[in-house]
Tab-separated table of C-alpha atoms in Angstrom:
chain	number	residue	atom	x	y	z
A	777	UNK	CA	99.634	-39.096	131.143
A	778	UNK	CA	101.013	-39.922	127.668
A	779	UNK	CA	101.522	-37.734	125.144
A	780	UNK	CA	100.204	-39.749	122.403
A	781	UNK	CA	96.408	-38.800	122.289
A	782	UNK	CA	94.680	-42.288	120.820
A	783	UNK	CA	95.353	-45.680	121.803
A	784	UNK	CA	97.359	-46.814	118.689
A	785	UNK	CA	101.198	-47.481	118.263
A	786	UNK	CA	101.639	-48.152	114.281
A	787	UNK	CA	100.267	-45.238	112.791
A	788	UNK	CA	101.096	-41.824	113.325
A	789	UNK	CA	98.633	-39.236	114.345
A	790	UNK	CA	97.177	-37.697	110.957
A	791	UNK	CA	96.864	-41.220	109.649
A	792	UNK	CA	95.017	-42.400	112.430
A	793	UNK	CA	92.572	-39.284	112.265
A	794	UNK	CA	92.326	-40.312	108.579
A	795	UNK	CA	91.552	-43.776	109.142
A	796	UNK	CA	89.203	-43.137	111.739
A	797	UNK	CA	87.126	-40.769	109.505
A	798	UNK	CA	87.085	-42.864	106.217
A	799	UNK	CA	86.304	-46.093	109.106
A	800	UNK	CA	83.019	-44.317	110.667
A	801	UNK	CA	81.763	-42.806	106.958
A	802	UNK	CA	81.428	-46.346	105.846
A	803	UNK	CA	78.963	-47.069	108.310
A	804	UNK	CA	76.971	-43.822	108.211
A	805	UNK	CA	76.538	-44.582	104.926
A	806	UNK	CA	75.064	-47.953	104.961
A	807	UNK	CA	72.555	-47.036	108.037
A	808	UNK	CA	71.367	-44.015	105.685
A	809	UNK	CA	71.165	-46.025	102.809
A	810	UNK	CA	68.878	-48.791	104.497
A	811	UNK	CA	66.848	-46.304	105.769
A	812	UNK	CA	63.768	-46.472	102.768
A	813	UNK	CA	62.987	-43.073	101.037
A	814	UNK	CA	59.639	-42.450	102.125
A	815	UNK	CA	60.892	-42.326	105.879
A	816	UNK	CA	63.975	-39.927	104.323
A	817	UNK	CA	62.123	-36.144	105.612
A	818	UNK	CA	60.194	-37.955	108.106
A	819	UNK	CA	60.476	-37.333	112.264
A	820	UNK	CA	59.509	-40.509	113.557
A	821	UNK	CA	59.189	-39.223	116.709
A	822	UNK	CA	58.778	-35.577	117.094
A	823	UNK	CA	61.904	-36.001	119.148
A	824	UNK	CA	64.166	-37.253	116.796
A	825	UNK	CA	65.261	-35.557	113.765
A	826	UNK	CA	64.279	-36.743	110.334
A	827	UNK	CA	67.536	-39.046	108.406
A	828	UNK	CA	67.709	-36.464	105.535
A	829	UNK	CA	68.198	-33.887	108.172
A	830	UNK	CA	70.488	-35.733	110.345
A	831	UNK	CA	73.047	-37.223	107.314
A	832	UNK	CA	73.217	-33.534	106.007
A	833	UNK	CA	74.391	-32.176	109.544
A	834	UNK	CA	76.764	-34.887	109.609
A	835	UNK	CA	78.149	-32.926	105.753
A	836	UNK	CA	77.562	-29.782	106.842
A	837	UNK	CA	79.233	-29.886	110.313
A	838	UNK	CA	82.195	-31.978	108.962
A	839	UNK	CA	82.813	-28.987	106.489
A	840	UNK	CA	82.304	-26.713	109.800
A	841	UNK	CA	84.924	-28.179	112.033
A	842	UNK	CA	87.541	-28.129	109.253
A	843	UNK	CA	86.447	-24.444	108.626
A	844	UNK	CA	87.705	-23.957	112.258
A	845	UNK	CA	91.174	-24.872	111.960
A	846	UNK	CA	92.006	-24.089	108.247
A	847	UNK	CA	91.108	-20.182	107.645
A	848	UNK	CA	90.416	-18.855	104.544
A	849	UNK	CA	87.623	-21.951	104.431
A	850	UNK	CA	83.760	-20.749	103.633
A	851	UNK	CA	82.604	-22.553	101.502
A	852	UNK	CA	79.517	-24.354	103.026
A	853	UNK	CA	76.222	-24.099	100.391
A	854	UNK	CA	73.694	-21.739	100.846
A	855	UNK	CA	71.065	-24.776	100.450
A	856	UNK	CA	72.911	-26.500	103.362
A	857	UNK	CA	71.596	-24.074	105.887
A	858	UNK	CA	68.375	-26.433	106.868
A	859	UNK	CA	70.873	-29.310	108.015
A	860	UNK	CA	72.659	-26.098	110.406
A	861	UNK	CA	69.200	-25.555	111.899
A	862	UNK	CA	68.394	-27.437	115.112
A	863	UNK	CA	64.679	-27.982	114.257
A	864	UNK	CA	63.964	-27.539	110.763
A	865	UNK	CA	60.250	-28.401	109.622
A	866	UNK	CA	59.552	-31.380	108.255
A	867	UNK	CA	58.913	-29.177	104.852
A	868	UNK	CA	62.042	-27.388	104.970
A	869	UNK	CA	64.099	-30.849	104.867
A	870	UNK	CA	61.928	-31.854	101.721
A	871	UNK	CA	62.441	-28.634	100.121
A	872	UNK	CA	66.138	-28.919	100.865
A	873	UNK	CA	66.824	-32.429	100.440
A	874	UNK	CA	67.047	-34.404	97.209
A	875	UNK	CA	67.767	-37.792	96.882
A	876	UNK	CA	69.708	-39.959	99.169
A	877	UNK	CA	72.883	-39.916	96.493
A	878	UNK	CA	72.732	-36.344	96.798
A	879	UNK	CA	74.030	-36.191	100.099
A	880	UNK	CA	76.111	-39.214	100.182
A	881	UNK	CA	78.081	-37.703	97.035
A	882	UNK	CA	78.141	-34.193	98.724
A	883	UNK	CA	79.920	-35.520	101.974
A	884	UNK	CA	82.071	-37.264	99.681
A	885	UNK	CA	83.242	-33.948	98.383
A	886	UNK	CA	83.517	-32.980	101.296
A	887	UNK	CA	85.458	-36.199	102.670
A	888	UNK	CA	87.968	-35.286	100.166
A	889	UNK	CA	88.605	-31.800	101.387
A	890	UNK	CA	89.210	-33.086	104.682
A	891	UNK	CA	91.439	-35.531	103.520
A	892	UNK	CA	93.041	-33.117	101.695
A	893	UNK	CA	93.795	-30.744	104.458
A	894	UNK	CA	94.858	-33.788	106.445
A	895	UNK	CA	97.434	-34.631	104.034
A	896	UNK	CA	98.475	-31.371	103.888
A	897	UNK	CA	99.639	-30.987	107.371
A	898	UNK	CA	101.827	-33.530	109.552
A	899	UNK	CA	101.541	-34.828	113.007
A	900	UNK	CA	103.597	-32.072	114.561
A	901	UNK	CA	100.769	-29.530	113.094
A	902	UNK	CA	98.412	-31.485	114.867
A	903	UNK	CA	100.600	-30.836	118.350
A	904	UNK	CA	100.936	-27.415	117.155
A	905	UNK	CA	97.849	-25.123	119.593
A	906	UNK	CA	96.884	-22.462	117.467
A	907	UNK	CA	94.209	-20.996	119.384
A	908	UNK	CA	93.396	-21.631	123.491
A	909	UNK	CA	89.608	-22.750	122.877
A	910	UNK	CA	88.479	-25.686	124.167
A	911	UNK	CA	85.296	-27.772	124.587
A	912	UNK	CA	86.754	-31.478	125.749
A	913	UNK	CA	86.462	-32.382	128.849
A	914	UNK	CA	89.492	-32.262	131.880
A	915	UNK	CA	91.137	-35.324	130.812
A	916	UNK	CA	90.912	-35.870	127.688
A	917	UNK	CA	94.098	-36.285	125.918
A	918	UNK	CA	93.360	-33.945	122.503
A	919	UNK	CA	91.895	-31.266	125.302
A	920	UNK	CA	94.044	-27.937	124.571
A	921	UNK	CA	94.780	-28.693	121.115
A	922	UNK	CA	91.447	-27.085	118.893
A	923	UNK	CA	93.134	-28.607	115.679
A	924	UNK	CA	93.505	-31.800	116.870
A	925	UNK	CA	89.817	-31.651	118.907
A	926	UNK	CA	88.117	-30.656	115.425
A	927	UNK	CA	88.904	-34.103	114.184
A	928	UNK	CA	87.870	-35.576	117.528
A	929	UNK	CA	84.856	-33.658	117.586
A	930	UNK	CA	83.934	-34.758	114.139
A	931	UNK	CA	84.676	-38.266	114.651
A	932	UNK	CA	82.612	-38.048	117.931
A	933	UNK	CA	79.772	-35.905	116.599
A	934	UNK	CA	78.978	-38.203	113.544
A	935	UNK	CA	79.322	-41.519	115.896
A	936	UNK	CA	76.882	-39.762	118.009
A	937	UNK	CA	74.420	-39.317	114.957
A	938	UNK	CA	75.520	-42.603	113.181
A	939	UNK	CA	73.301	-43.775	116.731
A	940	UNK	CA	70.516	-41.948	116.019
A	941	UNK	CA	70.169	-42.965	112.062
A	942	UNK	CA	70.159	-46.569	113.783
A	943	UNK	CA	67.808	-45.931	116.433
A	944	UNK	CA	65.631	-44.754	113.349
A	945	UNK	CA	66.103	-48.164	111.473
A	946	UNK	CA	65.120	-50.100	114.389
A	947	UNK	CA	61.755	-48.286	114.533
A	948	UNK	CA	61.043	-48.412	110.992
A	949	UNK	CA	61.460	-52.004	111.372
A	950	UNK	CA	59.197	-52.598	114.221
């Protein structure tokens, strides 16, 4: 097994976790966005989570996984505790959410603390295992490293709902 942990020779490691993050938001954001406002707090299956709900768990969690490998970090809202919640009423997202640029501004802010922290710190920080947690799988090259599997996580988790926000689209259109 090699040691380097993505399959990328040009970059180093912090850079490519940067890229990859600023790469996936643009997406995110253009499946929210085309998603019209009067489906925003909507389920539209009572399986699947309304978009409001599911683009502020994508900010909220982002701010979470940094929060686990930079202490000192708590500074998540109070009136982002409804996108924490794994089945929030469809009234609880309305009362919580409010507008589309709302939440696309906030996980800007919070894009630029994590780009922040990320320039703070350099690949061998990234190597560096503060902790012996784990939750990837035997295998996988960033397992045994929690700072680097935040960032992998992240990356992961929003892809993961990026799918969801365009399995929403597709039944909005029909």
């Amino acid at each position: 097994m090699t040691d380097t942990p993505f399959m990328y020779t040009d970059m180093s490691e912090r850079d490519f976790i940067k890229w990859t993050l600023g790469y996936t938001m643009d997406w995110i954001i253009a499946t929210f966005e085309a998603i019209p406002d009067e489906a925003m707090c909507v389920r539209p299956r009572p399986n699947i989570n309304a978009p409001a709900w599911i683009f502020g768990h994508i900010v909220v969690t982002e701010r979470f996984h940094v929060r686990g490998v930079l202490e000192g970090v708590n500074d998540i809202p109070e009136e982002f505790r409804v996108f924490r919640a794994r089945k929030p009423t469809e009234e609880q997202i309305r009362a919580a959410f409010k507008s589309k640029a709302w939440l696309v501004d906030c996980w800007r802010e919070v894009r630029a603390k994590t780009e922040a922290y990320l320039d703070r710190i350099t690949d061998a920080d990234l190597k560096e295992v503060p902790g012996d947690e784990t939750v990837l799988p035997d295998g996988d090259p960033n397992r045994g490293n929690p700072r680097r599997e935040w960032f992998v996580m992240t990356i992961q988790h929003q892809n993961c709902h990026w799918g969801e926000l365009r399995v929403i689209e597709k039944l909005l259109k029909g």
